[in-house]
Tab-separated table of C-alpha atoms and ligand atoms in Angstrom:
chain	number	residue	atom	x	y	z
A	1336	MET	CA	8.160	-10.237	17.466
A	1337	ALA	CA	7.445	-7.990	14.502
A	1338	LEU	CA	4.393	-8.486	12.281
A	1339	ILE	CA	6.595	-9.228	9.269
A	1340	THR	CA	10.319	-9.940	9.446
A	1341	CYS	CA	12.465	-10.313	6.350
A	1342	ASP	CA	15.870	-11.765	6.978
A	1343	LYS	CA	18.643	-11.681	4.361
A	1344	LEU	CA	16.211	-11.961	1.474
A	1345	SER	CA	17.461	-12.456	-2.063
A	1346	LEU	CA	14.883	-11.697	-4.697
A	1347	GLY	CA	14.940	-12.183	-8.394
A	1348	TYR	CA	13.750	-14.117	-11.382
A	1349	GLU	CA	15.082	-17.261	-13.022
A	1350	GLY	CA	18.122	-17.467	-10.800
A	1351	LYS	CA	19.153	-13.856	-11.395
A	1352	ALA	CA	19.100	-11.709	-8.270
A	1353	ILE	CA	17.650	-8.189	-8.293
A	1354	LEU	CA	17.980	-7.556	-4.565
A	1355	GLU	CA	20.283	-9.255	-2.089
A	1356	ASP	CA	20.767	-9.290	1.646
A	1357	LEU	CA	17.529	-7.443	2.333
A	1358	SER	CA	16.637	-7.413	6.031
A	1359	PHE	CA	13.906	-5.316	7.623
A	1360	SER	CA	10.827	-5.674	9.748
A	1361	ILE	CA	7.333	-4.221	9.741
A	1362	GLU	CA	5.497	-3.670	13.012
A	1363	SER	CA	1.780	-3.945	13.508
A	1364	GLY	CA	0.247	-0.500	12.949
A	1365	ASP	CA	3.069	0.767	10.741
A	1366	TYR	CA	2.503	2.990	7.759
A	1367	PHE	CA	5.404	1.573	5.848
A	1368	CYS	CA	6.449	3.048	2.513
A	1369	ILE	CA	8.700	1.320	0.018
A	1370	VAL	CA	10.555	3.764	-2.214
A	1371	GLY	CA	13.318	3.482	-4.788
A	1372	GLU	CA	14.002	4.096	-8.437
A	1373	ASN	CA	12.038	2.373	-11.196
A	1374	GLY	CA	13.144	-1.197	-11.663
A	1375	SER	CA	14.737	-1.420	-8.212
A	1376	GLY	CA	12.484	-4.330	-7.233
A	1377	LYS	CA	9.632	-2.743	-5.235
A	1378	THR	CA	6.874	-4.710	-6.940
A	1379	THR	CA	8.961	-7.882	-6.797
A	1380	LEU	CA	9.338	-7.418	-3.042
A	1381	MET	CA	5.607	-6.878	-2.627
A	1382	ARG	CA	4.770	-9.984	-4.629
A	1383	THR	CA	7.248	-11.928	-2.522
A	1384	LEU	CA	5.556	-10.714	0.680
A	1385	LEU	CA	2.257	-11.943	-0.723
A	1386	GLY	CA	3.740	-15.367	-1.367
A	1387	LEU	CA	3.297	-15.037	-5.139
A	1388	ILE	CA	7.061	-15.365	-5.760
A	1389	LYS	CA	9.466	-17.475	-3.731
A	1390	PRO	CA	12.554	-15.706	-2.423
A	1391	MET	CA	15.829	-17.043	-3.875
A	1392	GLY	CA	17.317	-16.925	-0.405
A	1393	GLY	CA	16.623	-15.757	3.140
A	1394	CYS	CA	13.272	-15.940	4.838
A	1395	ILE	CA	10.095	-14.075	5.699
A	1396	THR	CA	8.516	-14.684	9.085
A	1397	PHE	CA	5.053	-13.557	10.083
A	1398	GLY	CA	4.286	-12.719	13.711
A	1399	GLU	CA	0.971	-12.332	15.539
A	1400	GLY	CA	-0.475	-15.334	13.707
A	1401	LEU	CA	-0.516	-13.468	10.384
A	1402	LYS	CA	-0.882	-15.545	7.221
A	1403	SER	CA	-0.144	-14.268	3.727
A	1404	SER	CA	-3.802	-14.877	2.867
A	1405	GLN	CA	-4.747	-12.212	5.442
A	1406	ILE	CA	-2.880	-9.527	3.559
A	1407	GLY	CA	-5.079	-7.440	1.299
A	1408	TYR	CA	-3.542	-6.340	-1.958
A	1409	LEU	CA	-4.299	-3.401	-4.205
A	1410	PRO	CA	-2.293	-3.938	-7.394
A	1411	GLN	CA	-1.572	-1.200	-9.878
A	1412	GLN	CA	-4.653	-0.736	-12.012
A	1413	THR	CA	-4.555	-1.819	-15.618
A	1414	THR	CA	-6.673	-0.368	-18.415
A	1415	LEU	CA	-8.462	-3.681	-18.696
A	1416	GLN	CA	-9.603	-3.520	-15.080
A	1417	LYS	CA	-10.980	-0.035	-15.574
A	1418	GLU	CA	-13.481	-1.479	-18.076
A	1419	PHE	CA	-14.621	-4.302	-15.836
A	1420	PRO	CA	-18.351	-4.907	-16.465
A	1421	ALA	CA	-19.681	-5.540	-12.966
A	1422	SER	CA	-21.419	-3.555	-10.272
A	1423	VAL	CA	-19.520	-1.944	-7.427
A	1424	ARG	CA	-21.154	-4.296	-4.948
A	1425	GLU	CA	-20.179	-7.388	-6.933
A	1426	ILE	CA	-16.575	-6.275	-7.157
A	1427	VAL	CA	-16.329	-5.483	-3.440
A	1428	LEU	CA	-17.972	-8.809	-2.559
A	1429	SER	CA	-15.552	-10.714	-4.769
A	1430	GLY	CA	-12.863	-9.741	-2.257
A	1431	CYS	CA	-14.535	-11.964	0.351
A	1432	ARG	CA	-12.634	-15.186	0.253
A	1433	SER	CA	-14.582	-18.294	0.869
A	1434	GLU	CA	-12.908	-21.028	2.878
A	1435	LYS	CA	-15.128	-23.645	1.345
A	1436	ARG	CA	-16.437	-22.411	-1.954
A	1437	ILE	CA	-19.246	-24.864	-2.457
A	1438	HIS	CA	-22.221	-22.702	-3.248
A	1439	PRO	CA	-22.151	-19.684	-5.534
A	1440	PHE	CA	-23.838	-17.344	-3.058
A	1441	TYR	CA	-22.295	-15.089	-0.494
A	1442	SER	CA	-23.169	-15.573	3.142
A	1443	LYS	CA	-24.894	-12.952	5.250
A	1444	GLU	CA	-21.612	-12.393	7.040
A	1445	GLN	CA	-19.749	-11.759	3.799
A	1446	LYS	CA	-22.443	-9.337	2.668
A	1447	ASN	CA	-22.058	-7.491	5.949
A	1448	THR	CA	-18.280	-7.394	5.518
A	1449	ALA	CA	-18.714	-5.932	2.039
A	1450	GLN	CA	-21.212	-3.349	3.276
A	1451	ASP	CA	-18.859	-2.393	6.073
A	1452	ALA	CA	-15.970	-1.977	3.630
A	1453	MET	CA	-18.115	0.178	1.320
A	1454	ASP	CA	-19.150	2.331	4.284
A	1455	LYS	CA	-15.530	2.838	5.281
A	1456	MET	CA	-14.667	3.866	1.736
A	1457	GLN	CA	-17.770	6.070	1.503
A	1458	ILE	CA	-19.014	4.356	-1.654
A	1459	SER	CA	-22.240	2.753	-0.389
A	1460	HIS	CA	-24.286	5.124	-2.543
A	1461	LEU	CA	-22.495	3.724	-5.606
A	1462	ALA	CA	-23.184	0.063	-4.766
A	1463	ARG	CA	-25.470	-0.589	-7.742
A	1464	LYS	CA	-23.504	1.433	-10.247
A	1465	SER	CA	-21.415	-0.167	-12.920
A	1466	TYR	CA	-17.727	-0.055	-12.050
A	1467	ARG	CA	-16.656	1.114	-15.502
A	1468	GLU	CA	-18.814	4.227	-15.254
A	1469	LEU	CA	-16.994	5.484	-12.169
A	1470	SER	CA	-14.224	8.059	-11.992
A	1471	GLY	CA	-10.651	6.902	-11.378
A	1472	GLY	CA	-10.781	7.908	-7.730
A	1473	GLN	CA	-14.098	6.132	-7.166
A	1474	GLN	CA	-12.693	3.021	-8.835
A	1475	GLN	CA	-9.695	3.049	-6.501
A	1476	ARG	CA	-12.043	3.259	-3.493
A	1477	VAL	CA	-13.946	0.259	-4.821
A	1478	LEU	CA	-10.717	-1.728	-5.158
A	1479	LEU	CA	-9.637	-0.657	-1.666
A	1480	ALA	CA	-12.987	-1.821	-0.293
A	1481	ARG	CA	-12.440	-5.112	-2.115
A	1482	ALA	CA	-8.977	-5.472	-0.560
A	1483	LEU	CA	-10.514	-4.710	2.864
A	1484	CYS	CA	-12.915	-7.616	2.425
A	1485	ALA	CA	-9.987	-9.915	1.796
A	1486	ALA	CA	-8.024	-8.727	4.785
A	1487	SER	CA	-8.623	-6.430	7.675
A	1488	LYS	CA	-5.139	-6.421	9.232
A	1489	VAL	CA	-2.625	-5.557	6.547
A	1490	LEU	CA	-2.980	-3.812	3.203
A	1491	LEU	CA	-0.346	-3.788	0.503
A	1492	LEU	CA	-0.860	-0.937	-1.897
A	1493	ASP	CA	1.100	-0.636	-5.123
A	1494	GLU	CA	1.160	3.025	-6.156
A	1495	PRO	CA	-2.491	3.559	-5.227
A	1496	VAL	CA	-2.708	7.110	-6.541
A	1497	SER	CA	-1.085	6.732	-9.938
A	1498	GLY	CA	-3.132	8.395	-12.626
A	1499	LEU	CA	-5.364	10.300	-10.188
A	1500	ASP	CA	-5.656	14.077	-10.220
A	1501	PRO	CA	-4.226	16.042	-7.269
A	1502	LYS	CA	-7.539	16.534	-5.450
A	1503	VAL	CA	-8.513	12.871	-5.711
A	1504	THR	CA	-4.951	11.866	-4.803
A	1505	ALA	CA	-5.194	13.900	-1.596
A	1506	GLU	CA	-8.541	12.259	-0.768
A	1507	MET	CA	-7.085	8.792	-1.341
A	1508	TYR	CA	-4.189	9.550	0.997
A	1509	GLU	CA	-6.677	10.723	3.612
A	1510	VAL	CA	-8.722	7.548	3.335
A	1511	ILE	CA	-5.589	5.416	3.641
A	1512	GLU	CA	-4.379	7.407	6.641
A	1513	GLU	CA	-7.754	6.890	8.296
A	1514	LEU	CA	-7.552	3.132	7.768
A	1515	ASN	CA	-4.156	3.207	9.436
A	1516	GLN	CA	-5.042	5.521	12.324
A	1517	LYS	CA	-8.662	4.609	13.068
A	1518	GLU	CA	-8.957	1.035	11.907
A	1519	LYS	CA	-5.388	0.203	12.986
A	1520	ILE	CA	-4.649	-1.431	9.668
A	1521	THR	CA	-0.970	-1.872	8.862
A	1522	ILE	CA	-0.263	-0.162	5.558
A	1523	ILE	CA	2.565	-1.217	3.267
A	1524	MET	CA	2.709	1.067	0.272
A	1525	ILE	CA	4.887	1.377	-2.780
A	1526	SER	CA	5.107	5.028	-3.615
A	1527	HIS	CA	6.896	6.955	-6.306
A	1528	ASP	CA	5.957	10.214	-4.612
A	1529	LEU	CA	8.591	10.617	-1.948
A	1530	GLY	CA	7.079	13.869	-0.683
A	1531	GLU	CA	3.839	12.054	0.119
A	1532	ALA	CA	5.663	9.023	1.479
A	1533	ILE	CA	7.571	11.053	4.051
A	1534	HIS	CA	4.423	12.983	4.892
A	1535	TYR	CA	2.278	9.977	5.762
A	1536	ALA	CA	4.590	7.066	6.559
A	1537	ASN	CA	6.236	6.399	9.878
A	1538	ARG	CA	8.849	4.145	8.327
A	1539	ILE	CA	10.586	4.029	4.975
A	1540	LEU	CA	12.296	1.203	3.159
A	1541	HIS	CA	14.526	2.462	0.371
A	1542	ILE	CA	15.738	-0.179	-2.047
A	1543	GLY	CA	18.279	0.198	-4.795
A	1544	ASN	CA	22.068	0.032	-4.959
A	1545	SER	CA	22.059	0.434	-1.223
A	1546	ILE	CA	19.277	-0.236	1.201
A	1547	PHE	CA	17.900	1.842	4.058
A	1548	CYS	CA	15.134	0.996	6.468
A	1549	GLY	CA	14.181	3.214	9.360
A	1550	ASN	CA	12.011	6.101	10.455
A	1551	VAL	CA	11.353	9.065	8.218
A	1552	GLU	CA	13.584	11.451	10.125
A	1553	ASP	CA	16.597	9.143	9.888
A	1554	TYR	CA	15.862	8.419	6.244
A	1555	LEU	CA	16.064	12.083	5.310
A	1556	GLN	CA	19.441	12.286	7.052
A	1557	SER	CA	20.766	9.121	5.416
A	1558	LYS	CA	22.868	9.124	2.255
A	1559	GLU	CA	20.162	7.163	0.417
A	1560	GLY	CA	17.441	9.565	1.527
A	1561	ARG	CA	19.389	12.730	0.792
A	1562	TYR	CA	20.383	11.616	-2.670
A	1563	PHE	CA	16.959	10.270	-3.544
A	1564	ALA	CA	15.032	13.227	-2.156
A	1565	HIS	CA	17.066	15.962	-3.772
A	1566	HIS	CA	18.540	14.445	-6.928
A	1567	VAL	CA	15.904	11.952	-8.036
A	1568	CYS	CA	12.656	13.325	-6.598
A	1569	SER	CA	13.667	17.011	-6.632
A	1570	LEU	CA	12.407	17.786	-3.152
A	1571	PRO	CA	13.880	21.091	-1.940
A	1572	GLU	CA	17.129	20.982	0.026
A	1573	GLY	CA	16.329	21.149	3.709
A	1574	THR	CA	13.176	19.066	3.480
A	1575	HIS	CA	12.909	17.619	6.908
A	1576	PHE	CA	10.647	15.815	9.246
A	1577	LEU	CA	8.225	17.766	11.379
A	1578	ARG	CA	5.581	17.110	13.954
A	1579	LYS	CA	2.340	18.719	12.940
A	1580	PRO	CA	0.616	20.819	15.631
A	1581	ASP	CA	-1.874	18.000	16.223
A	1582	GLY	CA	0.988	15.645	17.015
A	1583	ARG	CA	0.858	13.811	13.725
A	1584	LYS	CA	3.916	13.265	11.627
A	1585	GLY	CA	4.678	15.165	8.525
A	1586	ALA	CA	7.346	16.502	6.272
A	1587	GLY	CA	8.155	20.151	6.126
A	1588	HIS	CA	10.645	22.494	4.643
A	1589	ASP	CA	12.878	24.986	6.404
A	1590	GLY	CA	11.870	27.754	4.048
A	1591	HIS	CA	8.255	27.708	5.226
A	1592	HIS	CA	8.860	27.750	8.960
B	2821	ADP	P1	9.920	-1.615	-9.423
B	2821	ADP	O1	8.585	-2.048	-8.895
B	2821	ADP	O2	10.823	-1.061	-8.368
B	2821	ADP	O3	9.821	-0.690	-10.600
B	2821	ADP	P2	10.113	-4.374	-10.323
B	2821	ADP	O4	10.050	-5.215	-9.119
B	2821	ADP	O5	8.892	-4.256	-11.160
B	2821	ADP	O6	10.690	-2.929	-9.949
B	2821	ADP	O7	11.272	-4.940	-11.259
B	2821	ADP	C1	12.603	-5.150	-10.829
B	2821	ADP	C2	13.413	-5.808	-11.939
B	2821	ADP	O8	12.919	-7.126	-12.172
B	2821	ADP	C3	13.353	-5.093	-13.265
B	2821	ADP	O9	14.635	-5.106	-13.825
B	2821	ADP	C4	12.381	-5.915	-14.085
B	2821	ADP	O10	12.707	-5.851	-15.444
B	2821	ADP	C5	12.617	-7.317	-13.531
B	2821	ADP	N1	11.390	-8.139	-13.605
B	2821	ADP	C6	10.162	-7.789	-13.168
B	2821	ADP	N2	9.270	-8.786	-13.360
B	2821	ADP	C7	9.955	-9.794	-13.940
B	2821	ADP	C8	9.611	-11.126	-14.413
B	2821	ADP	N3	8.355	-11.585	-14.287
B	2821	ADP	N4	10.596	-11.874	-14.951
B	2821	ADP	C9	11.856	-11.397	-15.070
B	2821	ADP	N5	12.249	-10.170	-14.654
B	2821	ADP	C10	11.325	-9.381	-14.106
């Protein structure tokens, strides 16, 4: 059984469907990217997976004992959040859910979880700093560490690199890839950068007028993938899927090889 199975989902608001007959599954360990044009329903789908919105039809089944509360979520950052007046450590710790929130203090175990998450994100040296004084990339690492405290199995990331400069973007992608490869965390990411999505993901869900779900290689051959890659995202014709020399996946282009 897959980690997450969506069967004939209909999604929408106030009785009006945005997406219909959406079926796909996510396996444990996947690096799963959701792509599609603006307004196609990517965020709606993610919020439905988190149990924040009820599907209008169809069903979502979790395998391997997964509960929606075990899915960590990194929403798109708002300007308000960027000004949040708290220390890095406090923000990371606030990701630790308490089953029985009776006392206002964090347990030793939760503090260890937070420290572990900060170590993984390489932000331990910033623990006492104020969040609002950090750079955009550092802030994203803090929020990722916070999401890691909430859940160590699955992370849902909504455009985690938007607004970051190219160098910091590349570092963020590296950190996320490490979480997937080393920590075996299933990554579900909304991405508007198709080039990056096909570089890092093993599977792609394309939503829009028509729907595709499958591996990256098949996506680039599909009518959805070809149209989206070349006409919407302006990737060069002939962009294709390659194995990197170290055996990892990646996208390449005929012209460079
Ligand atoms: P994407 O993330 O792909 O850009 P969204 O899931 O944000 O798309 O939005 C899909 C559609 O749903 C859009 O037409 C948007 O206007 C509509 N929508 C989003 N949120 C709401 C809401 N809370 N109530 C009603 N319609 C909404």
